[in-house]
mmCIF file of C-alpha atoms in Angstrom:
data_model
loop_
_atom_site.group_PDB
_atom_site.id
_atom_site.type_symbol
_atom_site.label_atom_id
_atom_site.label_comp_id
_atom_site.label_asym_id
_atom_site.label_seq_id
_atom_site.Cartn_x
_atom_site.Cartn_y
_atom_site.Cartn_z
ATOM 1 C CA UNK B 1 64.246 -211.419 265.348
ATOM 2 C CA UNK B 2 64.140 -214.061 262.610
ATOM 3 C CA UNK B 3 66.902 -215.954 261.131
ATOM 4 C CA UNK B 4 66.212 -214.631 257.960
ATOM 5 C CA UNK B 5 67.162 -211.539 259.273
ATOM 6 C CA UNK B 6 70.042 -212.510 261.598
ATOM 7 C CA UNK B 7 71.658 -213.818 258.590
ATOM 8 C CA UNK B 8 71.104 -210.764 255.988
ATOM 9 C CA UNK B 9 72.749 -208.488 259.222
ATOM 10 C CA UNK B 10 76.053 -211.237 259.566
ATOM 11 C CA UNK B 11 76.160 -210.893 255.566
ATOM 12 C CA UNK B 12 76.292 -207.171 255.452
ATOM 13 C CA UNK B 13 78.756 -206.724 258.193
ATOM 14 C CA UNK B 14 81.252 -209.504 256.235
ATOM 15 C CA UNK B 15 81.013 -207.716 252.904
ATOM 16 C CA UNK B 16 81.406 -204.158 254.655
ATOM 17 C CA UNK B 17 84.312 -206.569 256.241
ATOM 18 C CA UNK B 18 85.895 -207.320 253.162
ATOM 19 C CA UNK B 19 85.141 -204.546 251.388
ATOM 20 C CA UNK B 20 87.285 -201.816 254.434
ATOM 21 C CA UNK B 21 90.248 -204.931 254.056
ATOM 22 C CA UNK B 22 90.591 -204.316 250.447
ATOM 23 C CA UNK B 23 90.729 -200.731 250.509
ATOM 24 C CA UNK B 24 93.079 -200.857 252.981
ATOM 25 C CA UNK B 25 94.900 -203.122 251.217
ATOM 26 C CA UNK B 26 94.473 -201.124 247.834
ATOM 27 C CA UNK B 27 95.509 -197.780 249.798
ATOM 28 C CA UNK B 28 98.626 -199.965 251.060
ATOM 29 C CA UNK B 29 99.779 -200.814 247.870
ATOM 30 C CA UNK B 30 98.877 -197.269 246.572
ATOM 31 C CA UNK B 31 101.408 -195.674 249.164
ATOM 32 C CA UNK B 32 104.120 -198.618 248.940
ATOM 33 C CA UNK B 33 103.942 -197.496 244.362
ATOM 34 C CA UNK B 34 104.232 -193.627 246.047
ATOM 35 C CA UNK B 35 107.184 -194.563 248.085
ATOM 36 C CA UNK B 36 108.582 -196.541 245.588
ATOM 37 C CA UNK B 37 108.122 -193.329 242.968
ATOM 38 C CA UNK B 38 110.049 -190.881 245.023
ATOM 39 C CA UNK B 39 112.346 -193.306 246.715
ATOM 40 C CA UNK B 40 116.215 -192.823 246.805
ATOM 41 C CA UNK B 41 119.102 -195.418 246.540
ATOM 42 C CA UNK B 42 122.624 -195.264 248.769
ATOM 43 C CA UNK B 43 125.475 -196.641 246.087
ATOM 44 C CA UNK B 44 127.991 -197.562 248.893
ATOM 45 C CA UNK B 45 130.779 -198.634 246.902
ATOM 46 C CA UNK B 46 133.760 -200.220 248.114
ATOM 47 C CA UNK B 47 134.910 -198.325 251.448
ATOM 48 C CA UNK B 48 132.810 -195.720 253.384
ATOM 49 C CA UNK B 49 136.669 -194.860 254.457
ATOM 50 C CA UNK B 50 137.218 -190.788 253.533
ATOM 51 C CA UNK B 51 140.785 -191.091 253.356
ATOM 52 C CA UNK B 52 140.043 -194.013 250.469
ATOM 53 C CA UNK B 53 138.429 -191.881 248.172
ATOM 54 C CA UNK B 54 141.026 -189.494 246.565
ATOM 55 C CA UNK B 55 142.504 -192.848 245.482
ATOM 56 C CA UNK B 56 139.284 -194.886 244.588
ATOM 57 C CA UNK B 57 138.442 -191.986 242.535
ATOM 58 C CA UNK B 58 142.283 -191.336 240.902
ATOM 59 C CA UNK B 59 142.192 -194.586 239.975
ATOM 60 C CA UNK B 60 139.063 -195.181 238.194
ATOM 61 C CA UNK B 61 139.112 -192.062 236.691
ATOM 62 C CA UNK B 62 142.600 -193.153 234.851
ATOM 63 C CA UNK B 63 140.464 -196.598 234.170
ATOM 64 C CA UNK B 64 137.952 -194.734 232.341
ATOM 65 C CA UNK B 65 140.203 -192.680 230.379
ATOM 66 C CA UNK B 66 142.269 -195.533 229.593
ATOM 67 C CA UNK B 67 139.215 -197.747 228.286
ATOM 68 C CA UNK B 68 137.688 -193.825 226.701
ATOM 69 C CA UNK B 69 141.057 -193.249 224.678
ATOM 70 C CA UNK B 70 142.253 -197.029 223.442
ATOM 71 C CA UNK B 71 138.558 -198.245 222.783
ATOM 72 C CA UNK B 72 138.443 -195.283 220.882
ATOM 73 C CA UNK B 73 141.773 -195.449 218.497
ATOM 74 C CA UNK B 74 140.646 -199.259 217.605
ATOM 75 C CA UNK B 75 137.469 -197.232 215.967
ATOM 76 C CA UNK B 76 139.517 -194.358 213.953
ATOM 77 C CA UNK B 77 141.937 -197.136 213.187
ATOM 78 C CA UNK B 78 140.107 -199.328 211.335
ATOM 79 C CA UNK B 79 137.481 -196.809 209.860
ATOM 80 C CA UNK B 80 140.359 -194.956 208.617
ATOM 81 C CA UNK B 81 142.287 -197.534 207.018
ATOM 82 C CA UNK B 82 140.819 -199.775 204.313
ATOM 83 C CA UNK B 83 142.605 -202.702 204.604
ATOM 84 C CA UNK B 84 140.883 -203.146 207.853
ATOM 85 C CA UNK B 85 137.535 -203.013 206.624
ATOM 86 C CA UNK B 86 136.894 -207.185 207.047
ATOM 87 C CA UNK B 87 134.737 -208.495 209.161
ATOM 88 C CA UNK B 88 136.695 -209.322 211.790
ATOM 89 C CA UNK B 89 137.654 -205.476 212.550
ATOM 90 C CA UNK B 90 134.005 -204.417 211.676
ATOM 91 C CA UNK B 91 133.223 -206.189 214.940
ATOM 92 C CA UNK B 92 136.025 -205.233 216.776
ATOM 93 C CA UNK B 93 135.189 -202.164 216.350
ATOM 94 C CA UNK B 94 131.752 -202.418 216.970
ATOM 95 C CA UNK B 95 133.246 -204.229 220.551
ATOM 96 C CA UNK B 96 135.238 -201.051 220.731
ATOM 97 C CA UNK B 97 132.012 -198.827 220.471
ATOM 98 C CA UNK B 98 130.183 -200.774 223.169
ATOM 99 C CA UNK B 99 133.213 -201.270 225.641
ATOM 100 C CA UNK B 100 132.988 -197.295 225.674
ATOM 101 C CA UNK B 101 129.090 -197.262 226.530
ATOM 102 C CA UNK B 102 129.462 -200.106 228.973
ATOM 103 C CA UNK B 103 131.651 -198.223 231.152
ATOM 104 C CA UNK B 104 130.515 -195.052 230.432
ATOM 105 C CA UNK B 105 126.760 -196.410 231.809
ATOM 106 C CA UNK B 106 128.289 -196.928 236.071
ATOM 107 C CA UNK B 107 131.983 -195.244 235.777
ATOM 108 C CA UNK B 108 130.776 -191.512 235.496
ATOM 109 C CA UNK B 109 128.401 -191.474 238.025
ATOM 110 C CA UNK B 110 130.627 -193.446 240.531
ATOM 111 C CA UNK B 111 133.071 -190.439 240.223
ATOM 112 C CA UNK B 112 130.625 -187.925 240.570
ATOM 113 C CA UNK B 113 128.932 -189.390 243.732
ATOM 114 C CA UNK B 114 132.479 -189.248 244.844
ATOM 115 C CA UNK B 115 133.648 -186.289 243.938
ATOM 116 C CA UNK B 116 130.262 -184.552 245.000
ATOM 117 C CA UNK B 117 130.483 -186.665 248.648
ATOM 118 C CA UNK B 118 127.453 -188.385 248.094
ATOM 119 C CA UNK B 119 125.841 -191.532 247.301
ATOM 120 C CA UNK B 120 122.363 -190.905 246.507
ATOM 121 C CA UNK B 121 120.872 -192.370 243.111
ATOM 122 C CA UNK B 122 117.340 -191.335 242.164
ATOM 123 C CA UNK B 123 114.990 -194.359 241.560
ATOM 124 C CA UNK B 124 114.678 -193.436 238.279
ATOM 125 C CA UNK B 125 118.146 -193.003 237.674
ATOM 126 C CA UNK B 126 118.684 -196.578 238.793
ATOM 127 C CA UNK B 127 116.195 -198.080 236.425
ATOM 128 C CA UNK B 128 117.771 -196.218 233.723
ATOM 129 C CA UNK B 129 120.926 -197.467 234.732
ATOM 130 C CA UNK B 130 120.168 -200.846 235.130
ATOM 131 C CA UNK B 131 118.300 -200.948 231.468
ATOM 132 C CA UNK B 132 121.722 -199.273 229.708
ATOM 133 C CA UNK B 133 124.029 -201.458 231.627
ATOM 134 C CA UNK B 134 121.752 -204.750 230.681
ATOM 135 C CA UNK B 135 121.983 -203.136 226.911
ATOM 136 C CA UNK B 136 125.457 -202.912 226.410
ATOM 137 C CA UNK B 137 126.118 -206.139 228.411
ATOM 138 C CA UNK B 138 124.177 -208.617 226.376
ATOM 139 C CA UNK B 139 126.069 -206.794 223.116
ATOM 140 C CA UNK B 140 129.310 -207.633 224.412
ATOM 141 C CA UNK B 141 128.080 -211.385 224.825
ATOM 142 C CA UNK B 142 126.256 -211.407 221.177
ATOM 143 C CA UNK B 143 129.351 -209.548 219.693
ATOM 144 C CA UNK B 144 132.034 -211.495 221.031
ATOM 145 C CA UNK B 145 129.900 -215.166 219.886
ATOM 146 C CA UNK B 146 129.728 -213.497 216.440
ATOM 147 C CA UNK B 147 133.764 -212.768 216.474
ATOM 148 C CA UNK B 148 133.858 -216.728 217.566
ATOM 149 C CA UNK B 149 131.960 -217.431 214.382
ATOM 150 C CA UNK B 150 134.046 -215.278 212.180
ATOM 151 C CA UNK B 151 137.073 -216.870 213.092
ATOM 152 C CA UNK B 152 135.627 -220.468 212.785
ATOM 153 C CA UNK B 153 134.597 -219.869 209.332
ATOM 154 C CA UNK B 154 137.680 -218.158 208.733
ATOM 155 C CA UNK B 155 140.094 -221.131 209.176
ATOM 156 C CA UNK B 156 137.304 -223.691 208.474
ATOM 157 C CA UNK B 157 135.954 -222.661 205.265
ATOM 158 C CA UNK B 158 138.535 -220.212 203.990
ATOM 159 C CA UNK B 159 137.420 -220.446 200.376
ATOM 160 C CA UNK B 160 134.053 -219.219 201.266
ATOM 161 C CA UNK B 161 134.699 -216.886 203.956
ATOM 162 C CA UNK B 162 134.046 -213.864 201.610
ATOM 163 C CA UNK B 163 130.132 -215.216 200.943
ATOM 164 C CA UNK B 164 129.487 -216.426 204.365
ATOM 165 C CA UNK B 165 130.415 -213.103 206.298
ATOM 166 C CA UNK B 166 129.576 -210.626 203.569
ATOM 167 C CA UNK B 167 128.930 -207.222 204.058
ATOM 168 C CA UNK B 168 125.086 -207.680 204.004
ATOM 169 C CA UNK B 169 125.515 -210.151 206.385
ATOM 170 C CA UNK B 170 127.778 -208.898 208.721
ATOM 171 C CA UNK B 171 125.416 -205.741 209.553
ATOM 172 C CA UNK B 172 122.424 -207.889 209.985
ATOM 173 C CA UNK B 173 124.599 -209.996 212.326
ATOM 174 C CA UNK B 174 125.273 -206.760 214.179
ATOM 175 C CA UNK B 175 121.620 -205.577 213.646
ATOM 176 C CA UNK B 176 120.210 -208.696 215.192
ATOM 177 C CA UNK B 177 122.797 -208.776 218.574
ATOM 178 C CA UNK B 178 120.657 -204.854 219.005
ATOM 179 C CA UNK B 179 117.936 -205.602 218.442
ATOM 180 C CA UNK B 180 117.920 -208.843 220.999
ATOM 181 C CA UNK B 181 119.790 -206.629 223.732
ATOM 182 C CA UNK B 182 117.002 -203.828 223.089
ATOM 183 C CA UNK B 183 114.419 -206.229 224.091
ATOM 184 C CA UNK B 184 116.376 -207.762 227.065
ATOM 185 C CA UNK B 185 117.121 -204.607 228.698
ATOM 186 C CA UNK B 186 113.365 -203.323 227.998
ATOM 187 C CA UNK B 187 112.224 -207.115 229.733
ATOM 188 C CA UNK B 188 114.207 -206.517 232.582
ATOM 189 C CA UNK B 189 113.392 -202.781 233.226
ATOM 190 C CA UNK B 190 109.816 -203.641 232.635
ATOM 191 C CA UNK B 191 110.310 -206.344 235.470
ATOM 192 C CA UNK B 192 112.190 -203.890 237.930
ATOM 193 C CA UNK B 193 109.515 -201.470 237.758
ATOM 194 C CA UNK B 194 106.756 -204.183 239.009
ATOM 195 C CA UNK B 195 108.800 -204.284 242.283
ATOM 196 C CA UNK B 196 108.534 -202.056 245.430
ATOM 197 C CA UNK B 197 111.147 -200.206 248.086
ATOM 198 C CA UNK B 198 109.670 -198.613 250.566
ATOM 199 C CA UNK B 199 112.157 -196.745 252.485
ATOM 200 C CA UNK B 200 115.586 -195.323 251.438
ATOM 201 C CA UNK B 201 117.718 -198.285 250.835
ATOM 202 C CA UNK B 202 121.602 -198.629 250.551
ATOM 203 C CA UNK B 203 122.798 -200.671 247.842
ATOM 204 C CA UNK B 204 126.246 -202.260 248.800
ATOM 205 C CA UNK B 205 127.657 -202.017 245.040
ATOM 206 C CA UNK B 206 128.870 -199.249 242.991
ATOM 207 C CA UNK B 207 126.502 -199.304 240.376
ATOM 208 C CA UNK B 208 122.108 -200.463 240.776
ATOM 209 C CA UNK B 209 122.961 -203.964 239.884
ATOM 210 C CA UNK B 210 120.633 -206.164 239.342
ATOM 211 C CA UNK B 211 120.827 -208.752 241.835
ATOM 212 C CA UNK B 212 121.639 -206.746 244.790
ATOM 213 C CA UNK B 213 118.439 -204.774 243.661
ATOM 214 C CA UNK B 214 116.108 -207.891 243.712
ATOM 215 C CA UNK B 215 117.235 -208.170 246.516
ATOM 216 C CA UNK B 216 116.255 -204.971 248.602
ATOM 217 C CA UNK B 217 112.720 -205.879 246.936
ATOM 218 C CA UNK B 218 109.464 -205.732 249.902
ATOM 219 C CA UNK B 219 107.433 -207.268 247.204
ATOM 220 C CA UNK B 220 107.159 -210.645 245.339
ATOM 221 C CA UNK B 221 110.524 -211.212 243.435
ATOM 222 C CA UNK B 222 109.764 -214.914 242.236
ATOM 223 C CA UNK B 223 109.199 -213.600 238.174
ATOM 224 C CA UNK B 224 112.215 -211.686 238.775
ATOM 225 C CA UNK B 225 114.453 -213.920 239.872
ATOM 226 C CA UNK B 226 112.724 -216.665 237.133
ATOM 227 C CA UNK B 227 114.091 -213.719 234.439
ATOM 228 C CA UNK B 228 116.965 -213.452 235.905
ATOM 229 C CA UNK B 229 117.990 -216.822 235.774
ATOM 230 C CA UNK B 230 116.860 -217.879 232.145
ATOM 231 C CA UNK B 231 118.734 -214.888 231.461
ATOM 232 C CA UNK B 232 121.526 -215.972 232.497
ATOM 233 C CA UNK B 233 121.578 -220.085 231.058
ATOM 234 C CA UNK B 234 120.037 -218.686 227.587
ATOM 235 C CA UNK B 235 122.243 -215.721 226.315
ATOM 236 C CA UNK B 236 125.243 -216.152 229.102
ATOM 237 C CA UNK B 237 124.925 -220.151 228.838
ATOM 238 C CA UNK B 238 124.096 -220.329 225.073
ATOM 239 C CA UNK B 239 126.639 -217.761 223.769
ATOM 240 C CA UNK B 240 129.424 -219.638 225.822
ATOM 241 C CA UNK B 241 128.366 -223.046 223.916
ATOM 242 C CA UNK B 242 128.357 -221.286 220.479
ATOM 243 C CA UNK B 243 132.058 -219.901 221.407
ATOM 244 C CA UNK B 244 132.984 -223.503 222.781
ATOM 245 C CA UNK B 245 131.616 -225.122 220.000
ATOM 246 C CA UNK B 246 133.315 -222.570 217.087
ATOM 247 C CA UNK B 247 136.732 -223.053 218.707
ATOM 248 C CA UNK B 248 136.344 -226.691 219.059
ATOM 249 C CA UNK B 249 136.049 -226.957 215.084
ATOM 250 C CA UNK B 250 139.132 -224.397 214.924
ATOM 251 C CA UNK B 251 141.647 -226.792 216.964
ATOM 252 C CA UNK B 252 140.362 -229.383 214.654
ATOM 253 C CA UNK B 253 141.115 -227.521 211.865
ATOM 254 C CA UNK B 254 144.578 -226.221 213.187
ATOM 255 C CA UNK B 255 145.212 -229.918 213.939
ATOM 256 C CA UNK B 256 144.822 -230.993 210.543
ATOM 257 C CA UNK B 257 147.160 -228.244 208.741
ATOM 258 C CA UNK B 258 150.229 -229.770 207.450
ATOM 259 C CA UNK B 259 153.027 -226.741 208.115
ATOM 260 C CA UNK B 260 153.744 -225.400 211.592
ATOM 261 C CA UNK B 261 153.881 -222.152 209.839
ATOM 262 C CA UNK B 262 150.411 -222.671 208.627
ATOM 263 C CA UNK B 263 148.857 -223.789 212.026
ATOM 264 C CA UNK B 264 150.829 -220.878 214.218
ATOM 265 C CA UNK B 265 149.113 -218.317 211.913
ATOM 266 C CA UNK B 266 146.003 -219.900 211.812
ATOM 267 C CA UNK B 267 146.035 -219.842 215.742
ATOM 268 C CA UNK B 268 147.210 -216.271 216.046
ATOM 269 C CA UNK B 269 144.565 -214.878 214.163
ATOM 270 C CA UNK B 270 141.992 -216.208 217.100
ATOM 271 C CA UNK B 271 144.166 -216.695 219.953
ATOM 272 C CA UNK B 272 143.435 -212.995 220.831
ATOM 273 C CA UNK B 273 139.873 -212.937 220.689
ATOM 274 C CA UNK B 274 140.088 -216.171 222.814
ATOM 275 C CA UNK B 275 141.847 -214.673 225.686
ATOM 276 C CA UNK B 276 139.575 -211.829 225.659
ATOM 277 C CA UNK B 277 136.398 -214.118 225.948
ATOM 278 C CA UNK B 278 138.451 -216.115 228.773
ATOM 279 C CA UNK B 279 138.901 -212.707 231.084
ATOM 280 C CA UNK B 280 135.675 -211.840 229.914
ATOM 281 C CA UNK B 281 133.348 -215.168 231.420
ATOM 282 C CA UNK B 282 135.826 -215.681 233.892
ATOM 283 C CA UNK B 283 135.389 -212.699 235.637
ATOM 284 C CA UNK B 284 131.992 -212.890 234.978
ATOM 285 C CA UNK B 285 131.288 -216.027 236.013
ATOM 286 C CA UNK B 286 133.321 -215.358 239.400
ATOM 287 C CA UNK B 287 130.884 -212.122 240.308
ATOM 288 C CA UNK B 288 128.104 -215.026 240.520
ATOM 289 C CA UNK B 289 130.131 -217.617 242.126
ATOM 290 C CA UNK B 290 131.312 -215.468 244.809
ATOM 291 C CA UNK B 291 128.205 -214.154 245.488
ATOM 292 C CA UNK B 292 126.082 -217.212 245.554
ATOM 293 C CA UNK B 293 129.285 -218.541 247.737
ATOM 294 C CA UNK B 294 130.046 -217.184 250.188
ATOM 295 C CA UNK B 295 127.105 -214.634 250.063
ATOM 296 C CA UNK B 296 130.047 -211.857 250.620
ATOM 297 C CA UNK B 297 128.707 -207.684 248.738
ATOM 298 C CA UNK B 298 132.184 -206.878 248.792
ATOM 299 C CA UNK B 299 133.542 -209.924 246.790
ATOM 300 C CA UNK B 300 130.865 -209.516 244.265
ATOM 301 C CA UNK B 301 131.752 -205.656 243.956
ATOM 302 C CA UNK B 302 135.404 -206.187 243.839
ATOM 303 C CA UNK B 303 134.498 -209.026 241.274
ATOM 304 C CA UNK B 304 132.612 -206.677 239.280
ATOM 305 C CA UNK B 305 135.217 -204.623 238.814
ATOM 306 C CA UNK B 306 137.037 -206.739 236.335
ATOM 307 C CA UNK B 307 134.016 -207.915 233.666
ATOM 308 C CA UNK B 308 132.271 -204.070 233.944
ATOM 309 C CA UNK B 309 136.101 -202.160 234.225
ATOM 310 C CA UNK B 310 138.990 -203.843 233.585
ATOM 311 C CA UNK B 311 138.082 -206.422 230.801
ATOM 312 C CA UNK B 312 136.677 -202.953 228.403
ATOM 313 C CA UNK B 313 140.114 -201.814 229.524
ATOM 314 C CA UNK B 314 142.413 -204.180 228.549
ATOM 315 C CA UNK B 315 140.489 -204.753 225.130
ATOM 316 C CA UNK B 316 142.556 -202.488 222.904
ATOM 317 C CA UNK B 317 145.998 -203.891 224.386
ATOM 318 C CA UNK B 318 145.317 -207.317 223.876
ATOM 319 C CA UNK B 319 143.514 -207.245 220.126
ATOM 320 C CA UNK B 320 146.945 -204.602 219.130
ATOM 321 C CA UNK B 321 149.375 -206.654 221.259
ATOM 322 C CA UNK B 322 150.036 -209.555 218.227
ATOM 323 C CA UNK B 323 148.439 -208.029 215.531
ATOM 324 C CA UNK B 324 150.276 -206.792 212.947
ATOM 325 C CA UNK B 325 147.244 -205.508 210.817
ATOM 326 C CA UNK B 326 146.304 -203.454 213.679
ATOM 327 C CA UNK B 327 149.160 -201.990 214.252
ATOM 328 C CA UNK B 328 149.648 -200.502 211.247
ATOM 329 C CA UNK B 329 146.210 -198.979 210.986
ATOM 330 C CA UNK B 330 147.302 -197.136 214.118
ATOM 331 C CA UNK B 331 150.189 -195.980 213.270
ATOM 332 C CA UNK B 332 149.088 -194.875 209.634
ATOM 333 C CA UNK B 333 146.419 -192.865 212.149
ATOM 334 C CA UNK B 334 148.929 -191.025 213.954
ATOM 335 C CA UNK B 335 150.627 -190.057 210.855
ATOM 336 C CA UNK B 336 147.578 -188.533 209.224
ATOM 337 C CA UNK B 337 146.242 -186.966 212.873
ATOM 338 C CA UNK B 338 149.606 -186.086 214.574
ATOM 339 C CA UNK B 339 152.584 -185.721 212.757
ATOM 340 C CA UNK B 340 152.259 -183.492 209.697
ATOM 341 C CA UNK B 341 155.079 -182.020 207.183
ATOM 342 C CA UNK B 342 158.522 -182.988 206.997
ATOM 343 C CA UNK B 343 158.402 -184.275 211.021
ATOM 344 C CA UNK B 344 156.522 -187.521 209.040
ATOM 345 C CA UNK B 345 159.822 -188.425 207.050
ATOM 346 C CA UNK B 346 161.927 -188.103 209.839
ATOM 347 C CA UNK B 347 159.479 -190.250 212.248
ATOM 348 C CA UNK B 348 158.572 -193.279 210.084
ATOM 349 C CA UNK B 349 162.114 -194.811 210.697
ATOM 350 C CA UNK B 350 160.933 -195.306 214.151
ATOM 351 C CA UNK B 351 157.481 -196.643 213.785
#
């Protein structure tokens, strides 16, 4: 045999070679996408304990109501009253609005896994949640930096607080933060769905969060993580540096007001909104540090609870807890919804 032929033989068995690897490679990646397709998630929650539920589920429930019923009362308040229709209760209320969806994207179907006994979450559902939860959460961030602006040009440039934050400008501030958190969330579902999970997986949270899902991954997770990350130092990181930097300018402003009269209600007006960004990055901040810590699920779920439960929660309480304006709005609601007739007269003298 010649070695002309020899080597035409030992050419065609290495490209039939290569050729069988790479459809068995292609039919491997064709049945990992199938499994991936049909595959099912295990929320796990915070105790696989039975006798835990009743109460895991009694209290969230009253959570969710809570958050459903004082989130919602900020809203009629100020749309019903017109001397809260300034900017800074057009945002709160638009705060109010996506506090409600924020929840409303993992409370609900915790309480229905529980009360149904199960844990399952479709694949689907879990990329739906994941994209509604990323929505919502990026508008709290853009929303509350906006509130820090309001207030900085509020007590810093007084005189032309009615042309800075307009109207006009106000909604495109608004329109903006949406359209930003649209594109996130589509990013980030766009990036989940490159991924693969081959088998049913348990996910030891109570919602398809996003780094305990990168992490179940059997595929390449290096773009996802990269996303994840600049994620986090360019809206989390940025935002924070915008509110620092707005309430940096309003001390100095405070400072340089002449009567204590003058700087106590130039602090009220954004001590509020302060304390709410405080609860709001601290508990934040503490789901990551915990996790990348001491590498504990159940510290990062129990973390969790306070920036994705608690913090929409305690929102309506702490804006109406100093705030005279506020107040009023409410109670000028409850007249107009609740009491009616001559019970009105008798029941102002003790609002």
């Amino acid at each position: 045999m010649s070695p002309a032929i020899s080597r035409n033989k030992t050419c065609h068995s290495h490209q039939r070679f290569l050729a069988s690897k790479c459809e068995c490679n292609h039919t491997h990646r064709e049945t990992v996408r199938n499994q991936t397709a049909s595959s099912e998630f295990l929320l796990m929650g915070f105790s696989e304990s039975p006798e835990l539920q009743p109460l895991i589920f009694g209290l969230f429930l009253s959570m969710y109501l809570i958050t459903m019923f004082g989130n919602l009362l900020i809203i009629l308040a100020v749309s019903s009253d017109p001397h809260l229709h300034t900017p800074m209760y057009f945002f709160l209320s638009n705060l109010s609005f996506v506090d409600i969806c924020f929840t409303s994207t993992t409370i609900p179907k915790m309480l229905k896994n529980i009360w149904a006994q199960s844990k399952v979450i479709t694949y689907e559902g879990c990329i739906i949640q994941m994209q509604f939860f990323a929505l919502f959460i990026g508008l709290d961030v853009f929303l509350l930096t906006v509130m820090a602006h309001d207030r900085f040009v509020a007590i810093c440039h007084p005189l032309h607080y009615t042309v800075i934050m307009s109207p006009q400008i106000c909604g495109l501030m608004v329109l903006v933060s949406w359209i930003v958190s649209v594109l996130i969330s589509l990013l980030e579902s766009l990036m989940m769905l490159r991924l693969s999970f081959c088998t049913v997986l348990e996910i030891p949270h109570f919602f398809c969060e996003l780094n305990q899902m990168i992490q179940l991954a059997c595929s390449d997770t290096f773009l996802n993580n990269l996303e994840m990350y600049f994620k986090a130092v360019f809206l989390a990181g940025g935002s924070l540096i915008c509110i620092i930097y707005s309430y940096s300018k309003i001390v100095s402003c405070i400072h340089r007001i002449s009567p204590a009269q003058g700087k106590y209600k130039a602090f009220s007006s954004c001590a509020l909104h302060l304390l709410v960004v405080s609860v709001f990055y601290c508990t934040g901040l503490g789901v990551y540090l915990s996790l990348a810590g001491t590498r504990s699920s159940h510290s990062s779920t129990t973390a969790s609870v306070m920036y994705t439960v608690v913090t929409p929660m305690l929102n309506p309480f702490i804006y109406s807890l100093r705030n005279k304006d506020l107040k009023k709005g409410l109670k000028k609601l409850f007249g107009k919804v609740i009491l009616k007739g001559p019970i009105v007269i008798d029941l102002k003298k003790y609002l």
